[in-house]
mmCIF file of C-alpha atoms and ligand atoms in Angstrom:
data_model
loop_
_atom_site.group_PDB
_atom_site.id
_atom_site.type_symbol
_atom_site.label_atom_id
_atom_site.label_comp_id
_atom_site.label_asym_id
_atom_site.label_seq_id
_atom_site.Cartn_x
_atom_site.Cartn_y
_atom_site.Cartn_z
ATOM 1 C CA MET A 725 79.049 123.889 92.096
ATOM 2 C CA GLU A 726 82.793 124.658 92.003
ATOM 3 C CA LYS A 727 84.403 122.141 89.602
ATOM 4 C CA ILE A 728 87.431 120.337 91.449
ATOM 5 C CA LYS A 729 90.351 122.264 89.688
ATOM 6 C CA ILE A 730 93.275 119.407 88.212
ATOM 7 C CA ALA A 731 96.207 119.540 86.765
ATOM 8 C CA PHE A 732 97.039 116.451 84.840
ATOM 9 C CA TYR A 733 100.920 116.087 84.642
ATOM 10 C CA ASP A 734 102.328 113.797 82.175
ATOM 11 C CA SER A 735 99.625 114.582 79.527
ATOM 12 C CA LYS A 736 99.735 112.546 76.176
ATOM 13 C CA ASP A 737 97.438 113.174 72.991
ATOM 14 C CA TYR A 738 95.056 109.713 73.999
ATOM 15 C CA ASP A 739 95.100 110.472 77.339
ATOM 16 C CA LYS A 740 93.128 114.065 76.353
ATOM 17 C CA GLU A 741 91.494 112.381 74.186
ATOM 18 C CA SER A 742 90.086 110.198 76.354
ATOM 19 C CA PHE A 743 89.804 111.860 79.188
ATOM 20 C CA ILE A 744 87.998 114.967 77.077
ATOM 21 C CA ASN A 745 85.374 111.821 75.472
ATOM 22 C CA SER A 746 84.705 110.411 78.986
ATOM 23 C CA ASN A 747 81.308 110.405 80.644
ATOM 24 C CA VAL A 748 81.815 111.525 83.585
ATOM 25 C CA ASN A 749 83.692 115.000 82.652
ATOM 26 C CA ASP A 750 81.607 117.656 83.449
ATOM 27 C CA GLU A 751 82.474 117.746 86.790
ATOM 28 C CA PHE A 752 85.960 118.987 86.456
ATOM 29 C CA GLU A 753 88.702 121.741 85.349
ATOM 30 C CA ILE A 754 91.393 119.264 83.840
ATOM 31 C CA THR A 755 95.452 121.304 83.197
ATOM 32 C CA TYR A 756 96.310 119.346 80.937
ATOM 33 C CA LEU A 757 100.338 119.332 81.755
ATOM 34 C CA GLU A 758 102.979 117.219 79.668
ATOM 35 C CA THR A 759 105.887 117.947 82.526
ATOM 36 C CA ARG A 760 106.145 114.680 84.949
ATOM 37 C CA LEU A 761 105.642 116.294 88.201
ATOM 38 C CA SER A 762 109.276 116.498 90.313
ATOM 39 C CA VAL A 763 110.297 118.900 92.379
ATOM 40 C CA ASP A 764 111.192 121.036 89.655
ATOM 41 C CA THR A 765 107.933 120.801 88.956
ATOM 42 C CA TYR A 766 105.104 120.185 91.701
ATOM 43 C CA LYS A 767 103.790 124.622 91.438
ATOM 44 C CA LEU A 768 102.171 123.942 88.019
ATOM 45 C CA ALA A 769 100.046 121.703 90.249
ATOM 46 C CA GLU A 770 99.040 126.183 92.213
ATOM 47 C CA GLY A 771 95.947 125.994 93.578
ATOM 48 C CA CYS A 772 94.469 122.498 92.180
ATOM 49 C CA ASP A 773 93.162 120.150 94.874
ATOM 50 C CA VAL A 774 93.984 116.803 92.855
ATOM 51 C CA VAL A 775 97.575 116.498 90.414
ATOM 52 C CA CYS A 776 97.150 112.844 88.094
ATOM 53 C CA VAL A 777 99.653 111.262 87.914
ATOM 54 C CA PHE A 778 101.317 107.916 85.922
ATOM 55 C CA VAL A 779 103.520 105.413 85.682
ATOM 56 C CA ASN A 780 106.757 107.809 85.611
ATOM 57 C CA ASP A 781 106.092 110.997 88.222
ATOM 58 C CA ASP A 782 107.971 110.950 90.626
ATOM 59 C CA VAL A 783 105.410 111.138 93.828
ATOM 60 C CA ASN A 784 108.501 111.563 96.300
ATOM 61 C CA SER A 785 109.176 112.843 99.842
ATOM 62 C CA GLU A 786 109.625 116.292 99.333
ATOM 63 C CA VAL A 787 107.001 116.284 96.145
ATOM 64 C CA ILE A 788 104.308 115.748 98.543
ATOM 65 C CA ASP A 789 105.841 117.915 101.258
ATOM 66 C CA LYS A 790 104.940 120.661 98.441
ATOM 67 C CA LEU A 791 102.200 119.530 97.556
ATOM 68 C CA HIS A 792 100.460 119.494 100.851
ATOM 69 C CA LYS A 793 101.758 123.136 101.948
ATOM 70 C CA MET A 794 99.508 123.752 98.397
ATOM 71 C CA GLY A 795 96.685 122.644 99.978
ATOM 72 C CA VAL A 796 96.382 119.277 96.970
ATOM 73 C CA LYS A 797 93.963 116.428 98.824
ATOM 74 C CA LEU A 798 94.595 113.534 96.242
ATOM 75 C CA ILE A 799 97.193 111.924 94.352
ATOM 76 C CA ALA A 800 95.487 110.017 91.317
ATOM 77 C CA LEU A 801 97.134 107.887 89.864
ATOM 78 C CA ARG A 802 95.897 106.934 86.467
ATOM 79 C CA CYS A 803 97.754 103.477 86.840
ATOM 80 C CA ALA A 804 97.847 100.449 88.729
ATOM 81 C CA GLY A 805 101.277 100.638 89.613
ATOM 82 C CA TYR A 806 102.053 102.872 92.414
ATOM 83 C CA ASN A 807 106.327 102.222 93.408
ATOM 84 C CA ASN A 808 106.440 105.760 92.060
ATOM 85 C CA VAL A 809 105.049 107.010 95.221
ATOM 86 C CA ASP A 810 106.033 107.472 98.759
ATOM 87 C CA ILE A 811 102.479 105.681 100.229
ATOM 88 C CA GLU A 812 104.292 105.581 103.859
ATOM 89 C CA TYR A 813 104.786 109.043 103.639
ATOM 90 C CA ALA A 814 101.644 110.412 102.164
ATOM 91 C CA PHE A 815 99.818 107.869 104.770
ATOM 92 C CA GLY A 816 98.184 110.987 106.632
ATOM 93 C CA LYS A 817 98.900 114.033 104.565
ATOM 94 C CA ILE A 818 97.013 113.149 100.579
ATOM 95 C CA HIS A 819 95.102 110.465 100.237
ATOM 96 C CA VAL A 820 96.547 107.906 97.069
ATOM 97 C CA VAL A 821 93.658 106.790 94.695
ATOM 98 C CA ARG A 822 94.510 104.332 91.601
ATOM 99 C CA VAL A 823 93.452 102.436 89.211
ATOM 100 C CA PRO A 824 93.279 98.744 89.930
ATOM 101 C CA ALA A 825 92.893 97.268 86.522
ATOM 102 C CA TYR A 826 91.377 99.242 83.653
ATOM 103 C CA SER A 827 92.051 95.935 80.629
ATOM 104 C CA PRO A 828 94.511 93.368 82.378
ATOM 105 C CA TYR A 829 93.615 91.946 79.118
ATOM 106 C CA ALA A 830 95.623 94.669 77.253
ATOM 107 C CA VAL A 831 98.604 93.376 79.299
ATOM 108 C CA ALA A 832 98.190 89.989 79.373
ATOM 109 C CA GLU A 833 97.532 89.627 75.534
ATOM 110 C CA HIS A 834 100.223 92.069 74.369
ATOM 111 C CA ALA A 835 103.204 89.895 76.708
ATOM 112 C CA MET A 836 101.530 87.342 74.432
ATOM 113 C CA ALA A 837 102.734 89.651 71.315
ATOM 114 C CA LEU A 838 105.904 90.116 72.356
ATOM 115 C CA LEU A 839 106.769 86.763 73.184
ATOM 116 C CA LEU A 840 105.373 84.993 69.388
ATOM 117 C CA THR A 841 106.869 88.439 67.769
ATOM 118 C CA SER A 842 110.016 87.507 69.161
ATOM 119 C CA ILE A 843 110.483 84.046 69.171
ATOM 120 C CA ARG A 844 108.663 83.382 65.823
ATOM 121 C CA ARG A 845 111.747 86.606 64.346
ATOM 122 C CA ILE A 846 108.341 89.268 63.378
ATOM 123 C CA HIS A 847 110.224 92.499 63.730
ATOM 124 C CA LYS A 848 112.751 90.661 61.896
ATOM 125 C CA ALA A 849 110.143 89.352 58.733
ATOM 126 C CA TYR A 850 108.687 92.767 58.416
ATOM 127 C CA ILE A 851 112.056 94.963 58.003
ATOM 128 C CA ARG A 852 113.426 92.295 55.587
ATOM 129 C CA THR A 853 109.939 91.957 52.948
ATOM 130 C CA ARG A 854 109.270 95.632 53.091
ATOM 131 C CA ASP A 855 113.218 95.155 51.675
ATOM 132 C CA PHE A 856 111.733 92.280 48.483
ATOM 133 C CA ASN A 857 114.737 90.436 50.729
ATOM 134 C CA PHE A 858 112.284 86.426 51.140
ATOM 135 C CA SER A 859 115.759 84.935 52.477
ATOM 136 C CA LEU A 860 114.396 82.598 55.528
ATOM 137 C CA ASN A 861 118.103 81.698 56.262
ATOM 138 C CA GLY A 862 118.227 82.812 60.335
ATOM 139 C CA MET A 863 114.173 83.069 60.723
ATOM 140 C CA THR A 864 114.369 79.046 62.605
ATOM 141 C CA GLY A 865 111.904 79.229 65.207
ATOM 142 C CA PHE A 866 110.155 76.591 67.923
ATOM 143 C CA ASP A 867 107.098 75.517 69.475
ATOM 144 C CA LEU A 868 105.169 76.698 71.586
ATOM 145 C CA HIS A 869 102.987 73.990 72.068
ATOM 146 C CA GLY A 870 104.154 71.503 75.247
ATOM 147 C CA LYS A 871 107.231 73.743 75.785
ATOM 148 C CA THR A 872 106.881 75.100 80.198
ATOM 149 C CA VAL A 873 106.151 78.486 80.909
ATOM 150 C CA GLY A 874 106.971 79.392 83.791
ATOM 151 C CA VAL A 875 104.601 83.160 85.455
ATOM 152 C CA ILE A 876 105.889 85.171 88.647
ATOM 153 C CA GLY A 877 102.664 86.664 89.321
ATOM 154 C CA THR A 878 98.982 85.235 89.703
ATOM 155 C CA GLY A 879 96.853 87.812 89.658
ATOM 156 C CA LYS A 880 94.602 89.615 87.094
ATOM 157 C CA ILE A 881 96.732 90.033 84.071
ATOM 158 C CA GLY A 882 98.596 87.138 84.965
ATOM 159 C CA ARG A 883 96.124 85.046 84.994
ATOM 160 C CA ILE A 884 94.649 86.089 81.458
ATOM 161 C CA PHE A 885 97.723 85.679 80.407
ATOM 162 C CA ILE A 886 98.070 81.625 81.882
ATOM 163 C CA ASP A 887 94.655 80.767 80.690
ATOM 164 C CA ILE A 888 96.017 82.970 77.041
ATOM 165 C CA CYS A 889 99.206 79.583 76.897
ATOM 166 C CA ARG A 890 96.517 77.456 77.652
ATOM 167 C CA GLY A 891 94.975 78.399 74.733
ATOM 168 C CA PHE A 892 98.725 77.987 72.859
ATOM 169 C CA GLY A 893 98.627 74.213 74.217
ATOM 170 C CA MET A 894 101.860 74.930 76.754
ATOM 171 C CA ASN A 895 102.128 73.776 80.613
ATOM 172 C CA ILE A 896 101.778 76.582 82.654
ATOM 173 C CA ILE A 897 103.810 76.589 86.458
ATOM 174 C CA ALA A 898 104.237 80.016 88.257
ATOM 175 C CA TYR A 899 104.762 81.484 91.688
ATOM 176 C CA ASP A 900 102.845 83.437 93.786
ATOM 177 C CA LYS A 901 103.537 85.321 97.063
ATOM 178 C CA PHE A 902 99.982 84.108 97.317
ATOM 179 C CA PRO A 903 99.310 82.118 96.145
ATOM 180 C CA ALA A 904 95.341 81.391 94.288
ATOM 181 C CA LYS A 905 93.194 78.642 96.376
ATOM 182 C CA ASP A 906 91.565 76.548 93.900
ATOM 183 C CA SER A 907 92.786 78.111 91.091
ATOM 184 C CA GLY A 908 94.520 74.791 88.777
ATOM 185 C CA ILE A 909 97.330 76.364 88.877
ATOM 186 C CA GLU A 910 100.675 74.287 89.634
ATOM 187 C CA TYR A 911 102.222 76.761 92.266
ATOM 188 C CA VAL A 912 106.403 75.824 92.378
ATOM 189 C CA GLU A 913 109.156 77.806 94.755
ATOM 190 C CA LEU A 914 110.709 80.517 92.207
ATOM 191 C CA ASP A 915 114.247 78.109 92.242
ATOM 192 C CA GLU A 916 112.157 75.588 90.745
ATOM 193 C CA LEU A 917 110.300 77.646 88.149
ATOM 194 C CA PHE A 918 113.746 79.511 86.914
ATOM 195 C CA GLU A 919 115.258 75.333 86.968
ATOM 196 C CA ARG A 920 112.186 74.197 84.366
ATOM 197 C CA SER A 921 110.194 77.042 82.356
ATOM 198 C CA ASP A 922 111.460 77.676 78.887
ATOM 199 C CA ILE A 923 109.341 80.863 78.809
ATOM 200 C CA ILE A 924 109.086 83.051 81.937
ATOM 201 C CA SER A 925 107.425 86.135 82.041
ATOM 202 C CA LEU A 926 106.773 88.328 85.073
ATOM 203 C CA HIS A 927 103.786 89.620 86.430
ATOM 204 C CA CYS A 928 104.286 90.497 89.945
ATOM 205 C CA PRO A 929 104.286 94.398 90.935
ATOM 206 C CA LEU A 930 107.837 95.989 92.428
ATOM 207 C CA THR A 931 108.615 95.584 95.675
ATOM 208 C CA ASP A 932 111.776 95.863 98.253
ATOM 209 C CA GLU A 933 110.832 92.152 98.462
ATOM 210 C CA SER A 934 111.031 91.888 93.686
ATOM 211 C CA LEU A 935 112.957 94.727 93.272
ATOM 212 C CA HIS A 936 115.306 92.711 90.931
ATOM 213 C CA MET A 937 114.099 88.619 91.476
ATOM 214 C CA ILE A 938 115.590 88.339 88.200
ATOM 215 C CA ASN A 939 119.521 88.928 88.834
ATOM 216 C CA ALA A 940 122.717 86.814 87.751
ATOM 217 C CA ASP A 941 121.775 84.064 90.158
ATOM 218 C CA SER A 942 118.146 83.847 88.935
ATOM 219 C CA ILE A 943 119.920 83.582 85.736
ATOM 220 C CA GLU A 944 121.904 80.757 86.240
ATOM 221 C CA LYS A 945 119.819 78.790 87.134
ATOM 222 C CA MET A 946 117.658 79.191 84.526
ATOM 223 C CA LYS A 947 117.455 76.680 81.243
ATOM 224 C CA LYS A 948 119.997 77.997 78.456
ATOM 225 C CA GLY A 949 117.775 79.653 75.407
ATOM 226 C CA VAL A 950 115.720 81.188 78.159
ATOM 227 C CA ALA A 951 112.501 83.831 76.606
ATOM 228 C CA ILE A 952 112.139 86.228 79.221
ATOM 229 C CA ILE A 953 109.579 88.518 79.547
ATOM 230 C CA ASN A 954 108.498 91.342 81.371
ATOM 231 C CA THR A 955 104.911 94.055 81.078
ATOM 232 C CA SER A 956 105.495 94.350 84.779
ATOM 233 C CA ARG A 957 108.016 96.954 85.717
ATOM 234 C CA GLY A 958 111.338 97.441 84.883
ATOM 235 C CA ALA A 959 112.506 97.057 87.789
ATOM 236 C CA LEU A 960 112.085 93.335 88.676
ATOM 237 C CA ILE A 961 115.413 92.512 86.399
ATOM 238 C CA ASP A 962 119.087 93.433 86.458
ATOM 239 C CA SER A 963 119.661 95.070 83.144
ATOM 240 C CA GLU A 964 123.165 94.575 83.203
ATOM 241 C CA ALA A 965 122.966 90.196 84.420
ATOM 242 C CA LEU A 966 119.755 90.444 81.913
ATOM 243 C CA LEU A 967 121.978 91.598 79.538
ATOM 244 C CA GLU A 968 125.726 89.744 80.491
ATOM 245 C CA GLY A 969 123.414 86.654 80.077
ATOM 246 C CA ILE A 970 121.816 87.555 76.688
ATOM 247 C CA LYS A 971 125.911 88.392 76.028
ATOM 248 C CA ALA A 972 127.235 84.728 77.673
ATOM 249 C CA ARG A 973 124.308 83.155 74.608
ATOM 250 C CA HIS A 974 122.436 82.092 77.889
ATOM 251 C CA ILE A 975 119.198 83.977 77.531
ATOM 252 C CA GLY A 976 117.838 82.985 74.222
ATOM 253 C CA ALA A 977 115.324 86.030 73.762
ATOM 254 C CA ALA A 978 114.193 89.140 75.861
ATOM 255 C CA CYS A 979 110.644 90.634 75.526
ATOM 256 C CA LEU A 980 110.674 94.008 78.068
ATOM 257 C CA ASP A 981 108.119 96.346 77.370
ATOM 258 C CA VAL A 982 109.470 98.449 80.129
ATOM 259 C CA TYR A 983 112.845 98.751 81.994
ATOM 260 C CA GLU A 984 114.553 99.730 85.129
ATOM 261 C CA GLU A 985 115.901 103.473 84.075
ATOM 262 C CA GLU A 986 112.459 103.387 81.509
ATOM 263 C CA SER A 987 111.563 107.030 82.777
ATOM 264 C CA ASN A 988 114.957 108.839 81.334
ATOM 265 C CA VAL A 989 113.367 107.438 77.735
ATOM 266 C CA PHE A 990 110.126 106.013 77.174
ATOM 267 C CA PHE A 991 106.990 108.678 76.426
ATOM 268 C CA HIS A 992 109.856 110.552 74.688
ATOM 269 C CA ASP A 993 111.053 110.685 70.533
ATOM 270 C CA TYR A 994 114.955 110.624 70.990
ATOM 271 C CA SER A 995 115.217 109.230 66.747
ATOM 272 C CA ASN A 996 117.766 112.904 66.628
ATOM 273 C CA HIS A 997 119.395 112.815 69.991
ATOM 274 C CA ILE A 998 122.666 110.193 71.144
ATOM 275 C CA VAL A 999 121.165 108.299 74.219
ATOM 276 C CA ASN A 1000 123.042 108.234 76.616
ATOM 277 C CA ASP A 1001 122.352 104.448 78.406
ATOM 278 C CA ASP A 1002 124.622 102.081 77.102
ATOM 279 C CA THR A 1003 122.611 98.980 78.574
ATOM 280 C CA LEU A 1004 119.548 100.329 77.572
ATOM 281 C CA ALA A 1005 121.615 101.269 74.184
ATOM 282 C CA ARG A 1006 122.938 97.845 73.899
ATOM 283 C CA LEU A 1007 120.323 95.377 74.869
ATOM 284 C CA ILE A 1008 118.265 97.115 71.512
ATOM 285 C CA SER A 1009 121.041 96.264 69.244
ATOM 286 C CA MET A 1010 120.573 91.774 70.077
ATOM 287 C CA PRO A 1011 118.471 90.544 68.084
ATOM 288 C CA ASN A 1012 117.059 88.430 70.548
ATOM 289 C CA VAL A 1013 114.932 91.442 72.333
ATOM 290 C CA ILE A 1014 112.570 93.199 71.463
ATOM 291 C CA VAL A 1015 111.623 96.732 73.508
ATOM 292 C CA THR A 1016 108.500 98.172 73.680
ATOM 293 C CA SER A 1017 108.440 101.435 75.513
ATOM 294 C CA HIS A 1018 105.497 101.138 78.011
ATOM 295 C CA GLN A 1019 102.427 100.882 75.799
ATOM 296 C CA ALA A 1020 100.920 96.880 77.012
ATOM 297 C CA PHE A 1021 97.760 99.225 79.017
ATOM 298 C CA LEU A 1022 97.559 101.891 75.132
ATOM 299 C CA THR A 1023 94.775 100.076 74.437
ATOM 300 C CA LYS A 1024 91.248 101.976 73.396
ATOM 301 C CA GLU A 1025 89.148 99.625 75.853
ATOM 302 C CA ALA A 1026 91.767 100.342 78.686
ATOM 303 C CA LEU A 1027 92.640 103.801 78.149
ATOM 304 C CA SER A 1028 88.491 104.613 78.514
ATOM 305 C CA ASN A 1029 88.222 102.789 81.708
ATOM 306 C CA ILE A 1030 91.678 104.622 83.150
ATOM 307 C CA ALA A 1031 89.730 107.639 82.206
ATOM 308 C CA ASP A 1032 86.667 107.117 83.580
ATOM 309 C CA THR A 1033 87.866 105.751 86.600
ATOM 310 C CA THR A 1034 89.561 108.254 87.371
ATOM 311 C CA LEU A 1035 87.530 111.000 87.397
ATOM 312 C CA ASN A 1036 85.332 108.535 89.260
ATOM 313 C CA ASN A 1037 88.197 108.263 92.302
ATOM 314 C CA VAL A 1038 88.140 111.784 92.143
ATOM 315 C CA ARG A 1039 84.634 112.370 93.181
ATOM 316 C CA GLU A 1040 83.946 109.736 94.945
ATOM 317 C CA PHE A 1041 86.973 111.082 97.051
ATOM 318 C CA PHE A 1042 85.052 114.664 97.689
ATOM 319 C CA GLU A 1043 81.783 113.313 97.358
ATOM 320 C CA LYS A 1044 81.437 110.544 99.970
ATOM 321 C CA ASP A 1045 82.423 108.615 102.712
ATOM 322 C CA THR A 1046 84.088 106.015 101.200
ATOM 323 C CA CYS A 1047 87.286 105.795 98.726
ATOM 324 C CA THR A 1048 87.374 102.623 97.054
ATOM 325 C CA ASN A 1049 90.780 102.355 95.175
ATOM 326 C CA GLU A 1050 92.427 103.891 97.662
ATOM 327 C CA VAL A 1051 96.110 102.956 98.520
ATOM 328 C CA CYS A 1052 98.406 103.255 101.869
ATOM 329 C CA TYR A 1053 100.779 101.301 103.156
ATOM 330 C CA LYS A 1054 98.777 99.623 105.221
ATOM 331 C CA CYS A 1055 96.615 98.037 103.231
ATOM 332 C CA SER A 1056 98.005 94.830 102.209
ATOM 333 C CA ASN A 1057 97.410 94.315 105.356
ATOM 334 C CA LEU A 1058 93.446 95.254 105.831
ATOM 335 C CA ALA A 1059 92.931 94.545 108.821
ATOM 336 C CA ASN A 1060 94.809 97.131 110.292
ATOM 337 C CA CYS A 1061 93.392 99.444 107.552
ATOM 338 C CA ASN A 1062 90.375 102.051 107.183
ATOM 339 C CA GLN A 1063 89.575 100.335 103.984
ATOM 340 C CA ALA A 1064 88.988 97.872 105.785
ATOM 341 C CA HIS A 1065 86.385 99.672 107.114
ATOM 342 C CA ASP A 1066 84.693 101.230 104.628
ATOM 343 C CA LYS A 1067 86.482 103.995 104.769
ATOM 344 C CA LYS A 1068 89.370 106.476 103.623
ATOM 345 C CA CYS A 1069 92.679 104.506 104.405
ATOM 346 C CA PHE A 1070 92.964 108.084 106.742
HETATM 347 P P1 NAD B 2234 97.777 92.364 90.826
HETATM 348 O O1 NAD B 2234 97.961 92.886 92.539
HETATM 349 O O2 NAD B 2234 95.905 91.745 89.545
HETATM 350 O O3 NAD B 2234 98.552 90.651 91.052
HETATM 351 C C1 NAD B 2234 99.701 91.230 91.299
HETATM 352 C C2 NAD B 2234 100.325 89.695 91.287
HETATM 353 O O4 NAD B 2234 101.647 89.501 92.200
HETATM 354 C C3 NAD B 2234 99.562 88.765 93.260
HETATM 355 O O5 NAD B 2234 99.050 88.208 92.743
HETATM 356 C C4 NAD B 2234 99.942 88.838 94.444
HETATM 357 O O6 NAD B 2234 99.987 87.840 94.892
HETATM 358 C C5 NAD B 2234 101.198 88.817 93.613
HETATM 359 N N1 NAD B 2234 103.009 88.673 94.230
HETATM 360 C C6 NAD B 2234 102.380 90.077 95.094
HETATM 361 N N2 NAD B 2234 104.516 90.052 95.009
HETATM 362 C C7 NAD B 2234 104.576 89.638 94.993
HETATM 363 C C8 NAD B 2234 106.349 88.959 94.909
HETATM 364 N N3 NAD B 2234 107.232 88.960 95.125
HETATM 365 N N4 NAD B 2234 106.416 87.823 94.293
HETATM 366 C C9 NAD B 2234 105.946 87.264 93.263
HETATM 367 N N5 NAD B 2234 104.028 88.231 93.520
HETATM 368 C C10 NAD B 2234 103.774 88.904 94.095
HETATM 369 O O7 NAD B 2234 97.942 92.848 89.542
HETATM 370 P P2 NAD B 2234 98.010 92.968 87.989
HETATM 371 O O8 NAD B 2234 96.850 93.594 87.690
HETATM 372 O O9 NAD B 2234 98.646 91.362 87.154
HETATM 373 O O10 NAD B 2234 99.718 93.744 87.298
HETATM 374 C C11 NAD B 2234 100.558 92.775 88.679
HETATM 375 C C12 NAD B 2234 101.718 94.454 87.485
HETATM 376 O O11 NAD B 2234 101.492 94.869 85.736
HETATM 377 C C13 NAD B 2234 101.280 96.249 87.703
HETATM 378 O O12 NAD B 2234 101.811 95.660 89.468
HETATM 379 C C14 NAD B 2234 102.384 97.115 87.270
HETATM 380 O O13 NAD B 2234 103.038 97.208 88.118
HETATM 381 C C15 NAD B 2234 102.388 95.882 85.964
HETATM 382 N N6 NAD B 2234 101.443 96.265 85.145
HETATM 383 C C16 NAD B 2234 101.810 96.548 83.669
HETATM 384 C C17 NAD B 2234 101.314 97.628 82.853
HETATM 385 C C18 NAD B 2234 102.214 97.702 81.331
HETATM 386 O O14 NAD B 2234 101.768 98.461 80.881
HETATM 387 N N7 NAD B 2234 102.788 97.344 80.984
HETATM 388 C C19 NAD B 2234 99.659 97.725 83.089
HETATM 389 C C20 NAD B 2234 99.285 97.088 84.593
HETATM 390 C C21 NAD B 2234 99.841 97.330 85.006
#
């Protein structure tokens, strides 16, 4: 039987290793491409059945048209979020699958790692002690015990983050568009969450509705000294407003694993370049801002789950009528989507 051909965009050494080591790898012929998928690079998928993409590949309507004409049948996201794919435009042309959960623990634990690093000044201490500077001036932090954390989005990652915070003896309040019933979580309106939280952590998807949910107005409502953690998607925060809030000493700490313009810089080494993004440069220059480059997912367990689920998604798509991890723009209301009847979305 002929192998299913996959064009694997934006591949890194760690991706390649986990896909090669996956025990479902035998049925596929994978071309690993370092470049991202865009209108300039779609042709590299010529002759392939599947394109496999990650968070910063730009799968817009033009790219979808080109891939469709070339005979590509499936867009296999190796991540959970799908805001970078025009799923409404893809409907009826190319199916889209994703990895809904690979390790929610990886992301939730990274969110807490960023928070602890920031408020206990670990990033400063690491550099100081390497230079034999053992002074404690400027290193005063605060206890998490007894503080109120506002969690926005109580899905898989948000719920694990809540459990971690409970372990620290924190008070939890949350906002979710679809609150989880019988969860024992205290849900409040967004404004109340902004007003009461000492720490705010974002765990909801990026949609038209959630775009810039942290903006100048919402920052104004927050407590002075609030710490904001974003391990979800960059554009949930208006970065200019965040910067102004930090400059005004209103925001006490920002822990960012994602950034709204990250696709221009993240996952690349620009240490020998002049970075053109003034907002990012100014944010990074702040002593109370920590930036990691979308690395919250990056654990051995998550990489292995991503590889296995992605390849199983592809296999299921070509071998069966079902497509368990398919997403389409109708899926948010399953009654309107074929998925509810155990079929492909279209
Ligand atoms: P999930 O689908 O399990 O949970 C998302 C929750 O957000 C749901 O409870 C949903 O009801 C809620 N929600 C939807 N729209 C909302 C809105 N407008 N306001 C408030 N809540 C809303 O998803 P998850 O697995 O917990 O992942 C959460 C997000 O984390 C993903 O959307 C993705 O963007 C991000 N993520 C980041 C990384 C990383 O490496 N940094 C890795 C994986 C996922």
